[in-house]
PDB file of N, CA, C and O in Angstrom:
ATOM      1  N   UNK C 226    -121.712 -92.683 112.582  1.00  0.00           N
ATOM      2  CA  UNK C 226    -121.938 -92.207 114.066  1.00  0.00           C
ATOM      3  C   UNK C 226    -121.560 -93.726 115.196  1.00  0.00           C
ATOM      4  O   UNK C 226    -121.114 -93.273 115.819  1.00  0.00           O
ATOM      5  N   UNK C 227    -122.221 -94.547 114.890  1.00  0.00           N
ATOM      6  CA  UNK C 227    -122.223 -95.751 115.308  1.00  0.00           C
ATOM      7  C   UNK C 227    -120.791 -96.258 114.918  1.00  0.00           C
ATOM      8  O   UNK C 227    -120.050 -97.377 115.924  1.00  0.00           O
ATOM      9  N   UNK C 228    -119.980 -95.994 113.730  1.00  0.00           N
ATOM     10  CA  UNK C 228    -118.492 -96.551 113.735  1.00  0.00           C
ATOM     11  C   UNK C 228    -117.807 -95.403 114.242  1.00  0.00           C
ATOM     12  O   UNK C 228    -116.556 -96.101 114.903  1.00  0.00           O
ATOM     13  N   UNK C 229    -118.488 -94.209 114.721  1.00  0.00           N
ATOM     14  CA  UNK C 229    -116.877 -93.064 115.455  1.00  0.00           C
ATOM     15  C   UNK C 229    -116.904 -93.760 116.919  1.00  0.00           C
ATOM     16  O   UNK C 229    -116.640 -93.679 117.666  1.00  0.00           O
ATOM     17  N   UNK C 230    -118.244 -94.360 117.317  1.00  0.00           N
ATOM     18  CA  UNK C 230    -118.750 -94.369 118.964  1.00  0.00           C
ATOM     19  C   UNK C 230    -117.717 -95.989 119.249  1.00  0.00           C
ATOM     20  O   UNK C 230    -116.960 -96.188 119.684  1.00  0.00           O
ATOM     21  N   UNK C 231    -117.769 -96.672 118.258  1.00  0.00           N
ATOM     22  CA  UNK C 231    -116.992 -98.395 118.077  1.00  0.00           C
ATOM     23  C   UNK C 231    -115.663 -97.980 118.025  1.00  0.00           C
ATOM     24  O   UNK C 231    -114.652 -98.283 118.605  1.00  0.00           O
ATOM     25  N   UNK C 232    -114.877 -97.125 117.303  1.00  0.00           N
ATOM     26  CA  UNK C 232    -113.415 -96.390 117.170  1.00  0.00           C
ATOM     27  C   UNK C 232    -113.386 -96.006 118.588  1.00  0.00           C
ATOM     28  O   UNK C 232    -112.285 -96.514 118.991  1.00  0.00           O
ATOM     29  N   UNK C 233    -113.840 -95.143 118.280  1.00  0.00           N
ATOM     30  CA  UNK C 233    -113.414 -94.783 120.056  1.00  0.00           C
ATOM     31  C   UNK C 233    -113.619 -95.674 120.956  1.00  0.00           C
ATOM     32  O   UNK C 233    -112.580 -95.630 122.567  1.00  0.00           O
ATOM     33  N   UNK C 234    -114.335 -96.178 120.858  1.00  0.00           N
ATOM     34  CA  UNK C 234    -114.560 -97.352 122.120  1.00  0.00           C
ATOM     35  C   UNK C 234    -113.277 -98.375 122.465  1.00  0.00           C
ATOM     36  O   UNK C 234    -112.649 -98.885 123.234  1.00  0.00           O
ATOM     37  N   UNK C 235    -113.064 -99.070 120.957  1.00  0.00           N
ATOM     38  CA  UNK C 235    -111.582 -99.630 120.591  1.00  0.00           C
ATOM     39  C   UNK C 235    -110.079 -98.629 120.918  1.00  0.00           C
ATOM     40  O   UNK C 235    -109.649 -99.765 122.023  1.00  0.00           O
ATOM     41  N   UNK C 236    -109.800 -97.668 120.756  1.00  0.00           N
ATOM     42  CA  UNK C 236    -109.075 -96.796 121.378  1.00  0.00           C
ATOM     43  C   UNK C 236    -109.238 -96.842 123.028  1.00  0.00           C
ATOM     44  O   UNK C 236    -108.014 -97.217 123.138  1.00  0.00           O
ATOM     45  N   UNK C 237    -110.331 -96.845 123.566  1.00  0.00           N
ATOM     46  CA  UNK C 237    -109.632 -96.832 124.713  1.00  0.00           C
ATOM     47  C   UNK C 237    -109.593 -97.858 125.337  1.00  0.00           C
ATOM     48  O   UNK C 237    -109.029 -97.994 126.644  1.00  0.00           O
ATOM     49  N   UNK C 238    -110.335 -98.749 124.786  1.00  0.00           N
ATOM     50  CA  UNK C 238    -110.040-100.434 125.301  1.00  0.00           C
ATOM     51  C   UNK C 238    -108.504-100.768 125.139  1.00  0.00           C
ATOM     52  O   UNK C 238    -107.999-100.955 125.901  1.00  0.00           O
ATOM     53  N   UNK C 239    -108.010-100.319 123.966  1.00  0.00           N
ATOM     54  CA  UNK C 239    -106.397-100.564 124.075  1.00  0.00           C
ATOM     55  C   UNK C 239    -106.000-100.123 124.551  1.00  0.00           C
ATOM     56  O   UNK C 239    -104.702-100.583 125.028  1.00  0.00           O
ATOM     57  N   UNK C 240    -105.591 -98.890 124.886  1.00  0.00           N
ATOM     58  CA  UNK C 240    -105.088 -97.982 125.965  1.00  0.00           C
ATOM     59  C   UNK C 240    -105.140 -98.568 127.483  1.00  0.00           C
ATOM     60  O   UNK C 240    -104.217 -99.001 128.388  1.00  0.00           O
ATOM     61  N   UNK C 241    -106.465 -98.681 128.000  1.00  0.00           N
ATOM     62  CA  UNK C 241    -106.549 -99.185 129.034  1.00  0.00           C
ATOM     63  C   UNK C 241    -106.130-101.068 128.905  1.00  0.00           C
ATOM     64  O   UNK C 241    -104.869-101.193 129.871  1.00  0.00           O
ATOM     65  N   UNK C 242    -105.578-101.705 128.106  1.00  0.00           N
ATOM     66  CA  UNK C 242    -104.911-102.995 128.046  1.00  0.00           C
ATOM     67  C   UNK C 242    -103.457-102.473 128.001  1.00  0.00           C
ATOM     68  O   UNK C 242    -102.755-103.045 129.023  1.00  0.00           O
ATOM     69  N   UNK C 243    -103.524-101.479 127.669  1.00  0.00           N
ATOM     70  CA  UNK C 243    -101.604-101.256 127.488  1.00  0.00           C
ATOM     71  C   UNK C 243    -101.197-100.878 128.760  1.00  0.00           C
ATOM     72  O   UNK C 243    -100.178-101.337 129.347  1.00  0.00           O
ATOM     73  N   UNK C 244    -102.529 -99.740 129.565  1.00  0.00           N
ATOM     74  CA  UNK C 244    -101.278 -99.480 130.817  1.00  0.00           C
ATOM     75  C   UNK C 244    -101.666-100.721 132.282  1.00  0.00           C
ATOM     76  O   UNK C 244    -100.896-100.735 132.820  1.00  0.00           O
ATOM     77  N   UNK C 245    -102.495-101.552 131.399  1.00  0.00           N
ATOM     78  CA  UNK C 245    -102.488-102.678 132.641  1.00  0.00           C
ATOM     79  C   UNK C 245    -101.244-103.621 132.611  1.00  0.00           C
ATOM     80  O   UNK C 245    -100.781-104.351 133.155  1.00  0.00           O
ATOM     81  N   UNK C 246    -100.917-104.044 131.177  1.00  0.00           N
ATOM     82  CA  UNK C 246     -99.843-104.709 130.866  1.00  0.00           C
ATOM     83  C   UNK C 246     -98.232-103.969 131.106  1.00  0.00           C
ATOM     84  O   UNK C 246     -97.516-104.413 131.852  1.00  0.00           O
ATOM     85  N   UNK C 247     -98.450-102.624 131.269  1.00  0.00           N
ATOM     86  CA  UNK C 247     -97.392-101.455 131.909  1.00  0.00           C
ATOM     87  C   UNK C 247     -97.152-101.963 133.377  1.00  0.00           C
ATOM     88  O   UNK C 247     -96.354-101.365 133.999  1.00  0.00           O
ATOM     89  N   UNK C 248     -98.345-102.192 133.943  1.00  0.00           N
ATOM     90  CA  UNK C 248     -98.058-101.751 135.468  1.00  0.00           C
ATOM     91  C   UNK C 248     -97.902-103.270 136.107  1.00  0.00           C
ATOM     92  O   UNK C 248     -97.996-103.270 137.389  1.00  0.00           O
ATOM     93  N   UNK C 249     -97.812-104.392 135.419  1.00  0.00           N
ATOM     94  CA  UNK C 249     -97.776-105.712 135.799  1.00  0.00           C
ATOM     95  C   UNK C 249     -96.009-105.788 136.267  1.00  0.00           C
ATOM     96  O   UNK C 249     -95.056-105.329 135.995  1.00  0.00           O
ATOM     97  N   UNK C 250     -95.939-106.286 137.384  1.00  0.00           N
ATOM     98  CA  UNK C 250     -94.707-106.064 138.093  1.00  0.00           C
ATOM     99  C   UNK C 250     -93.458-107.222 138.205  1.00  0.00           C
ATOM    100  O   UNK C 250     -92.448-107.129 138.667  1.00  0.00           O
ATOM    101  N   UNK C 251     -93.911-108.085 137.652  1.00  0.00           N
ATOM    102  CA  UNK C 251     -93.580-109.461 137.521  1.00  0.00           C
ATOM    103  C   UNK C 251     -93.597-110.671 136.478  1.00  0.00           C
ATOM    104  O   UNK C 251     -94.331-110.446 136.036  1.00  0.00           O
ATOM    105  N   UNK C 252     -92.760-110.973 136.482  1.00  0.00           N
ATOM    106  CA  UNK C 252     -92.386-111.794 134.708  1.00  0.00           C
ATOM    107  C   UNK C 252     -93.541-112.783 134.686  1.00  0.00           C
ATOM    108  O   UNK C 252     -94.600-113.487 134.310  1.00  0.00           O
ATOM    109  N   UNK C 253     -93.938-113.514 136.349  1.00  0.00           N
ATOM    110  CA  UNK C 253     -94.919-114.517 136.661  1.00  0.00           C
ATOM    111  C   UNK C 253     -96.209-113.790 136.302  1.00  0.00           C
ATOM    112  O   UNK C 253     -97.043-115.338 135.277  1.00  0.00           O
ATOM    113  N   UNK C 254     -96.054-113.077 136.787  1.00  0.00           N
ATOM    114  CA  UNK C 254     -98.049-112.627 136.566  1.00  0.00           C
ATOM    115  C   UNK C 254     -98.008-112.429 134.900  1.00  0.00           C
ATOM    116  O   UNK C 254     -98.894-112.302 134.333  1.00  0.00           O
ATOM    117  N   UNK C 255     -97.527-111.357 134.425  1.00  0.00           N
ATOM    118  CA  UNK C 255     -96.991-111.192 133.213  1.00  0.00           C
ATOM    119  C   UNK C 255     -97.651-112.408 131.914  1.00  0.00           C
ATOM    120  O   UNK C 255     -98.063-112.286 131.565  1.00  0.00           O
ATOM    121  N   UNK C 256     -96.815-113.634 132.565  1.00  0.00           N
ATOM    122  CA  UNK C 256     -96.798-115.179 131.614  1.00  0.00           C
ATOM    123  C   UNK C 256     -98.228-115.239 131.735  1.00  0.00           C
ATOM    124  O   UNK C 256     -98.641-116.024 131.140  1.00  0.00           O
ATOM    125  N   UNK C 257     -98.911-115.369 133.392  1.00  0.00           N
ATOM    126  CA  UNK C 257     -99.988-116.037 133.647  1.00  0.00           C
ATOM    127  C   UNK C 257    -101.115-114.886 132.965  1.00  0.00           C
ATOM    128  O   UNK C 257    -102.001-116.471 132.456  1.00  0.00           O
ATOM    129  N   UNK C 258    -100.907-113.891 132.758  1.00  0.00           N
ATOM    130  CA  UNK C 258    -102.030-112.948 131.838  1.00  0.00           C
ATOM    131  C   UNK C 258    -101.784-113.791 130.252  1.00  0.00           C
ATOM    132  O   UNK C 258    -102.598-113.629 129.846  1.00  0.00           O
ATOM    133  N   UNK C 259    -100.474-113.773 129.806  1.00  0.00           N
ATOM    134  CA  UNK C 259    -100.630-114.229 128.504  1.00  0.00           C
ATOM    135  C   UNK C 259    -101.285-115.893 128.460  1.00  0.00           C
ATOM    136  O   UNK C 259    -101.554-115.897 127.534  1.00  0.00           O
ATOM    137  N   UNK C 260    -101.055-116.270 129.263  1.00  0.00           N
ATOM    138  CA  UNK C 260    -101.074-118.341 129.081  1.00  0.00           C
ATOM    139  C   UNK C 260    -102.929-117.923 129.074  1.00  0.00           C
ATOM    140  O   UNK C 260    -103.182-118.974 128.832  1.00  0.00           O
ATOM    141  N   UNK C 261    -103.348-117.009 129.962  1.00  0.00           N
ATOM    142  CA  UNK C 261    -104.885-116.657 130.123  1.00  0.00           C
ATOM    143  C   UNK C 261    -106.245-116.299 128.738  1.00  0.00           C
ATOM    144  O   UNK C 261    -106.924-116.519 128.897  1.00  0.00           O
ATOM    145  N   UNK C 262    -104.319-116.259 127.487  1.00  0.00           N
ATOM    146  CA  UNK C 262    -105.048-116.055 126.166  1.00  0.00           C
ATOM    147  C   UNK C 262    -104.812-116.928 125.528  1.00  0.00           C
ATOM    148  O   UNK C 262    -103.341-117.511 125.629  1.00  0.00           O
ATOM    149  N   UNK C 263    -105.236-117.269 124.122  1.00  0.00           N
ATOM    150  CA  UNK C 263    -104.728-117.816 122.683  1.00  0.00           C
ATOM    151  C   UNK C 263    -103.998-116.616 121.803  1.00  0.00           C
ATOM    152  O   UNK C 263    -104.571-115.758 121.761  1.00  0.00           O
ATOM    153  N   UNK C 264    -102.894-117.048 122.206  1.00  0.00           N
ATOM    154  CA  UNK C 264    -101.577-115.793 121.211  1.00  0.00           C
ATOM    155  C   UNK C 264    -100.918-116.796 120.033  1.00  0.00           C
ATOM    156  O   UNK C 264    -100.515-117.811 120.651  1.00  0.00           O
ATOM    157  N   UNK C 265    -101.156-115.779 119.079  1.00  0.00           N
ATOM    158  CA  UNK C 265     -99.759-116.796 118.170  1.00  0.00           C
ATOM    159  C   UNK C 265     -98.660-116.501 118.740  1.00  0.00           C
ATOM    160  O   UNK C 265     -98.379-115.615 119.943  1.00  0.00           O
ATOM    161  N   UNK C 266     -97.157-117.254 118.462  1.00  0.00           N
ATOM    162  CA  UNK C 266     -96.412-117.227 118.642  1.00  0.00           C
ATOM    163  C   UNK C 266     -95.579-115.548 118.403  1.00  0.00           C
ATOM    164  O   UNK C 266     -95.151-115.205 119.234  1.00  0.00           O
ATOM    165  N   UNK C 267     -95.848-114.878 117.579  1.00  0.00           N
ATOM    166  CA  UNK C 267     -95.691-113.970 116.796  1.00  0.00           C
ATOM    167  C   UNK C 267     -96.329-112.663 118.197  1.00  0.00           C
ATOM    168  O   UNK C 267     -95.371-111.935 118.312  1.00  0.00           O
ATOM    169  N   UNK C 268     -97.710-112.558 118.247  1.00  0.00           N
ATOM    170  CA  UNK C 268     -97.927-112.111 119.120  1.00  0.00           C
ATOM    171  C   UNK C 268     -97.449-112.148 120.538  1.00  0.00           C
ATOM    172  O   UNK C 268     -96.734-110.996 121.352  1.00  0.00           O
ATOM    173  N   UNK C 269     -97.181-113.547 121.435  1.00  0.00           N
ATOM    174  CA  UNK C 269     -96.468-113.229 122.835  1.00  0.00           C
ATOM    175  C   UNK C 269     -95.435-113.118 122.446  1.00  0.00           C
ATOM    176  O   UNK C 269     -94.876-112.095 123.320  1.00  0.00           O
ATOM    177  N   UNK C 270     -94.531-113.213 121.600  1.00  0.00           N
ATOM    178  CA  UNK C 270     -93.100-112.303 121.207  1.00  0.00           C
ATOM    179  C   UNK C 270     -93.110-111.157 121.459  1.00  0.00           C
ATOM    180  O   UNK C 270     -92.493-110.434 122.273  1.00  0.00           O
ATOM    181  N   UNK C 271     -93.989-110.649 120.527  1.00  0.00           N
ATOM    182  CA  UNK C 271     -94.271-109.240 120.665  1.00  0.00           C
ATOM    183  C   UNK C 271     -94.213-108.534 122.135  1.00  0.00           C
ATOM    184  O   UNK C 271     -93.864-107.245 122.116  1.00  0.00           O
ATOM    185  N   UNK C 272     -95.561-109.568 122.702  1.00  0.00           N
ATOM    186  CA  UNK C 272     -95.753-108.259 124.109  1.00  0.00           C
ATOM    187  C   UNK C 272     -94.712-108.884 124.836  1.00  0.00           C
ATOM    188  O   UNK C 272     -93.993-107.388 125.566  1.00  0.00           O
ATOM    189  N   UNK C 273     -93.962-109.825 125.120  1.00  0.00           N
ATOM    190  CA  UNK C 273     -92.919-109.701 125.907  1.00  0.00           C
ATOM    191  C   UNK C 273     -91.849-108.716 125.361  1.00  0.00           C
ATOM    192  O   UNK C 273     -91.434-108.190 126.374  1.00  0.00           O
ATOM    193  N   UNK C 274     -91.336-108.678 124.351  1.00  0.00           N
ATOM    194  CA  UNK C 274     -90.224-107.686 124.192  1.00  0.00           C
ATOM    195  C   UNK C 274     -90.728-106.454 124.237  1.00  0.00           C
ATOM    196  O   UNK C 274     -89.920-105.555 124.710  1.00  0.00           O
ATOM    197  N   UNK C 275     -92.220-105.924 123.966  1.00  0.00           N
ATOM    198  CA  UNK C 275     -92.402-104.777 123.899  1.00  0.00           C
ATOM    199  C   UNK C 275     -92.787-104.679 125.705  1.00  0.00           C
ATOM    200  O   UNK C 275     -92.684-103.615 126.316  1.00  0.00           O
ATOM    201  N   UNK C 276     -93.524-104.824 126.761  1.00  0.00           N
ATOM    202  CA  UNK C 276     -93.696-104.790 127.760  1.00  0.00           C
ATOM    203  C   UNK C 276     -92.672-105.138 128.815  1.00  0.00           C
ATOM    204  O   UNK C 276     -92.400-104.864 129.467  1.00  0.00           O
ATOM    205  N   UNK C 277     -92.047-106.305 128.457  1.00  0.00           N
ATOM    206  CA  UNK C 277     -91.110-106.780 129.358  1.00  0.00           C
ATOM    207  C   UNK C 277     -89.446-106.193 129.102  1.00  0.00           C
ATOM    208  O   UNK C 277     -88.786-106.203 130.447  1.00  0.00           O
ATOM    209  N   UNK C 278     -89.321-106.629 128.068  1.00  0.00           N
ATOM    210  CA  UNK C 278     -87.922-105.980 127.778  1.00  0.00           C
ATOM    211  C   UNK C 278     -87.816-104.633 127.256  1.00  0.00           C
ATOM    212  O   UNK C 278     -87.075-104.029 126.621  1.00  0.00           O
ATOM    213  N   UNK C 279     -88.852-104.119 127.395  1.00  0.00           N
ATOM    214  CA  UNK C 279     -89.082-102.449 126.705  1.00  0.00           C
ATOM    215  C   UNK C 279     -88.929-101.967 125.595  1.00  0.00           C
ATOM    216  O   UNK C 279     -88.056-100.822 125.286  1.00  0.00           O
ATOM    217  N   UNK C 280     -88.676-103.196 124.686  1.00  0.00           N
ATOM    218  CA  UNK C 280     -88.546-102.513 123.085  1.00  0.00           C
ATOM    219  C   UNK C 280     -89.148-101.841 122.168  1.00  0.00           C
ATOM    220  O   UNK C 280     -90.258-102.228 122.333  1.00  0.00           O
ATOM    221  N   UNK C 281     -88.741-100.674 120.978  1.00  0.00           N
ATOM    222  CA  UNK C 281     -89.751-100.354 120.531  1.00  0.00           C
ATOM    223  C   UNK C 281     -90.506-100.823 119.412  1.00  0.00           C
ATOM    224  O   UNK C 281     -89.223-102.201 119.465  1.00  0.00           O
ATOM    225  N   UNK C 282     -91.364-101.208 118.928  1.00  0.00           N
ATOM    226  CA  UNK C 282     -92.080-101.558 118.234  1.00  0.00           C
ATOM    227  C   UNK C 282     -91.043-101.703 116.733  1.00  0.00           C
ATOM    228  O   UNK C 282     -90.995-102.831 115.933  1.00  0.00           O
ATOM    229  N   UNK C 283     -90.410-100.634 116.717  1.00  0.00           N
ATOM    230  CA  UNK C 283     -89.435-100.589 115.025  1.00  0.00           C
ATOM    231  C   UNK C 283     -88.495-101.539 115.258  1.00  0.00           C
ATOM    232  O   UNK C 283     -88.307-102.044 114.918  1.00  0.00           O
ATOM    233  N   UNK C 284     -87.889-101.517 116.609  1.00  0.00           N
ATOM    234  CA  UNK C 284     -86.956-102.392 117.031  1.00  0.00           C
ATOM    235  C   UNK C 284     -87.087-104.145 116.874  1.00  0.00           C
ATOM    236  O   UNK C 284     -86.836-105.045 116.503  1.00  0.00           O
ATOM    237  N   UNK C 285     -89.023-104.116 117.520  1.00  0.00           N
ATOM    238  CA  UNK C 285     -89.181-105.464 117.249  1.00  0.00           C
ATOM    239  C   UNK C 285     -89.224-105.985 115.922  1.00  0.00           C
ATOM    240  O   UNK C 285     -89.149-107.025 114.931  1.00  0.00           O
ATOM    241  N   UNK C 286     -89.930-104.833 115.181  1.00  0.00           N
ATOM    242  CA  UNK C 286     -89.852-104.980 112.956  1.00  0.00           C
ATOM    243  C   UNK C 286     -88.713-106.121 113.265  1.00  0.00           C
ATOM    244  O   UNK C 286     -88.569-107.337 112.554  1.00  0.00           O
ATOM    245  N   UNK C 287     -87.344-105.246 113.165  1.00  0.00           N
ATOM    246  CA  UNK C 287     -86.598-105.600 112.851  1.00  0.00           C
ATOM    247  C   UNK C 287     -85.329-106.862 112.955  1.00  0.00           C
ATOM    248  O   UNK C 287     -85.281-107.875 112.346  1.00  0.00           O
ATOM    249  N   UNK C 288     -86.039-106.824 114.468  1.00  0.00           N
ATOM    250  CA  UNK C 288     -85.548-108.200 115.203  1.00  0.00           C
ATOM    251  C   UNK C 288     -86.495-109.609 114.470  1.00  0.00           C
ATOM    252  O   UNK C 288     -85.717-110.518 114.673  1.00  0.00           O
ATOM    253  N   UNK C 289     -87.786-109.321 114.360  1.00  0.00           N
ATOM    254  CA  UNK C 289     -88.378-110.765 113.285  1.00  0.00           C
ATOM    255  C   UNK C 289     -88.395-110.403 112.088  1.00  0.00           C
ATOM    256  O   UNK C 289     -88.959-111.304 111.944  1.00  0.00           O
ATOM    257  N   UNK C 290     -87.781-109.520 112.089  1.00  0.00           N
ATOM    258  CA  UNK C 290     -87.887-109.920 109.956  1.00  0.00           C
ATOM    259  C   UNK C 290     -89.209-109.273 109.260  1.00  0.00           C
ATOM    260  O   UNK C 290     -89.384-109.450 108.269  1.00  0.00           O
ATOM    261  N   UNK C 291     -90.232-108.517 110.004  1.00  0.00           N
ATOM    262  CA  UNK C 291     -91.352-108.412 109.483  1.00  0.00           C
ATOM    263  C   UNK C 291     -91.058-106.718 109.613  1.00  0.00           C
ATOM    264  O   UNK C 291     -90.090-105.941 110.251  1.00  0.00           O
ATOM    265  N   UNK C 292     -92.165-105.595 108.908  1.00  0.00           N
ATOM    266  CA  UNK C 292     -92.242-104.678 108.694  1.00  0.00           C
ATOM    267  C   UNK C 292     -92.711-104.278 109.888  1.00  0.00           C
ATOM    268  O   UNK C 292     -93.290-104.452 110.683  1.00  0.00           O
ATOM    269  N   UNK C 293     -92.379-102.896 110.426  1.00  0.00           N
ATOM    270  CA  UNK C 293     -93.002-102.172 111.695  1.00  0.00           C
ATOM    271  C   UNK C 293     -94.389-102.178 111.301  1.00  0.00           C
ATOM    272  O   UNK C 293     -95.444-102.356 112.308  1.00  0.00           O
ATOM    273  N   UNK C 294     -95.768-101.986 110.267  1.00  0.00           N
ATOM    274  CA  UNK C 294     -96.764-102.129 110.288  1.00  0.00           C
ATOM    275  C   UNK C 294     -97.087-103.071 110.607  1.00  0.00           C
ATOM    276  O   UNK C 294     -98.196-103.643 111.392  1.00  0.00           O
ATOM    277  N   UNK C 295     -96.381-104.402 110.240  1.00  0.00           N
ATOM    278  CA  UNK C 295     -96.961-105.646 110.485  1.00  0.00           C
ATOM    279  C   UNK C 295     -96.829-105.979 111.871  1.00  0.00           C
ATOM    280  O   UNK C 295     -97.795-106.672 113.035  1.00  0.00           O
ATOM    281  N   UNK C 296     -95.579-105.418 112.582  1.00  0.00           N
ATOM    282  CA  UNK C 296     -95.934-105.678 114.352  1.00  0.00           C
ATOM    283  C   UNK C 296     -96.994-104.880 114.858  1.00  0.00           C
ATOM    284  O   UNK C 296     -97.569-105.143 115.538  1.00  0.00           O
ATOM    285  N   UNK C 297     -97.456-103.790 114.269  1.00  0.00           N
ATOM    286  CA  UNK C 297     -98.402-103.235 114.634  1.00  0.00           C
ATOM    287  C   UNK C 297     -99.582-103.482 115.061  1.00  0.00           C
ATOM    288  O   UNK C 297    -100.153-103.256 115.978  1.00  0.00           O
ATOM    289  N   UNK C 298    -100.098-104.716 113.357  1.00  0.00           N
ATOM    290  CA  UNK C 298    -100.702-105.138 113.680  1.00  0.00           C
ATOM    291  C   UNK C 298    -101.255-106.335 114.507  1.00  0.00           C
ATOM    292  O   UNK C 298    -102.135-106.200 115.526  1.00  0.00           O
ATOM    293  N   UNK C 299    -100.073-106.508 114.660  1.00  0.00           N
ATOM    294  CA  UNK C 299    -100.333-107.803 115.529  1.00  0.00           C
ATOM    295  C   UNK C 299    -100.414-107.824 116.828  1.00  0.00           C
ATOM    296  O   UNK C 299    -100.673-108.245 118.019  1.00  0.00           O
ATOM    297  N   UNK C 300     -99.650-106.504 117.281  1.00  0.00           N
ATOM    298  CA  UNK C 300     -99.031-106.147 118.680  1.00  0.00           C
ATOM    299  C   UNK C 300    -101.208-105.401 119.126  1.00  0.00           C
ATOM    300  O   UNK C 300    -101.736-105.856 120.172  1.00  0.00           O
ATOM    301  N   UNK C 301    -101.847-104.907 117.892  1.00  0.00           N
ATOM    302  CA  UNK C 301    -103.212-104.137 118.696  1.00  0.00           C
ATOM    303  C   UNK C 301    -103.784-105.394 117.916  1.00  0.00           C
ATOM    304  O   UNK C 301    -104.658-105.793 119.157  1.00  0.00           O
ATOM    305  N   UNK C 302    -103.644-106.528 117.738  1.00  0.00           N
ATOM    306  CA  UNK C 302    -104.751-107.945 117.508  1.00  0.00           C
ATOM    307  C   UNK C 302    -104.282-108.355 118.962  1.00  0.00           C
ATOM    308  O   UNK C 302    -105.646-108.859 119.249  1.00  0.00           O
ATOM    309  N   UNK C 303    -103.027-108.612 119.189  1.00  0.00           N
ATOM    310  CA  UNK C 303    -102.730-109.287 120.888  1.00  0.00           C
ATOM    311  C   UNK C 303    -104.119-108.300 121.945  1.00  0.00           C
ATOM    312  O   UNK C 303    -104.209-108.922 122.616  1.00  0.00           O
ATOM    313  N   UNK C 304    -103.622-107.232 122.009  1.00  0.00           N
ATOM    314  CA  UNK C 304    -104.354-106.571 123.064  1.00  0.00           C
ATOM    315  C   UNK C 304    -105.835-106.563 122.827  1.00  0.00           C
ATOM    316  O   UNK C 304    -106.326-106.608 123.681  1.00  0.00           O
ATOM    317  N   UNK C 305    -106.360-106.730 121.677  1.00  0.00           N
ATOM    318  CA  UNK C 305    -107.686-106.620 121.784  1.00  0.00           C
ATOM    319  C   UNK C 305    -108.354-108.187 122.302  1.00  0.00           C
ATOM    320  O   UNK C 305    -109.260-108.065 122.576  1.00  0.00           O
ATOM    321  N   UNK C 306    -107.502-109.277 122.254  1.00  0.00           N
ATOM    322  CA  UNK C 306    -107.703-110.190 123.160  1.00  0.00           C
ATOM    323  C   UNK C 306    -108.400-110.185 124.401  1.00  0.00           C
ATOM    324  O   UNK C 306    -108.057-111.217 125.045  1.00  0.00           O
ATOM    325  N   UNK C 307    -107.494-108.924 125.656  1.00  0.00           N
ATOM    326  CA  UNK C 307    -107.066-108.853 126.637  1.00  0.00           C
ATOM    327  C   UNK C 307    -108.414-107.728 126.950  1.00  0.00           C
ATOM    328  O   UNK C 307    -108.091-107.487 128.078  1.00  0.00           O
ATOM    329  N   UNK C 308    -109.085-107.628 126.256  1.00  0.00           N
ATOM    330  CA  UNK C 308    -110.475-106.217 126.269  1.00  0.00           C
ATOM    331  C   UNK C 308    -111.443-106.911 127.171  1.00  0.00           C
ATOM    332  O   UNK C 308    -111.421-108.162 127.507  1.00  0.00           O
TER     333      UNK C 308
END
């Protein structure tokens, strides 16, 4: 039961962070938010491509030479730093 509650919390947190990223109105505001956390170069690039340039994760995977699963893992990991 605790595992289910933890998964539900992580999912709702993930959704809240995604909404926050999507509501950012300027690139400066976006960069300021990214600078407030320690991110790998890959995580930062994925967030920029996805939320600023509105590229789907599959496209980003092809662009970066990763599998889509790897990009999704990086994306999730980066979002969890903003919870």
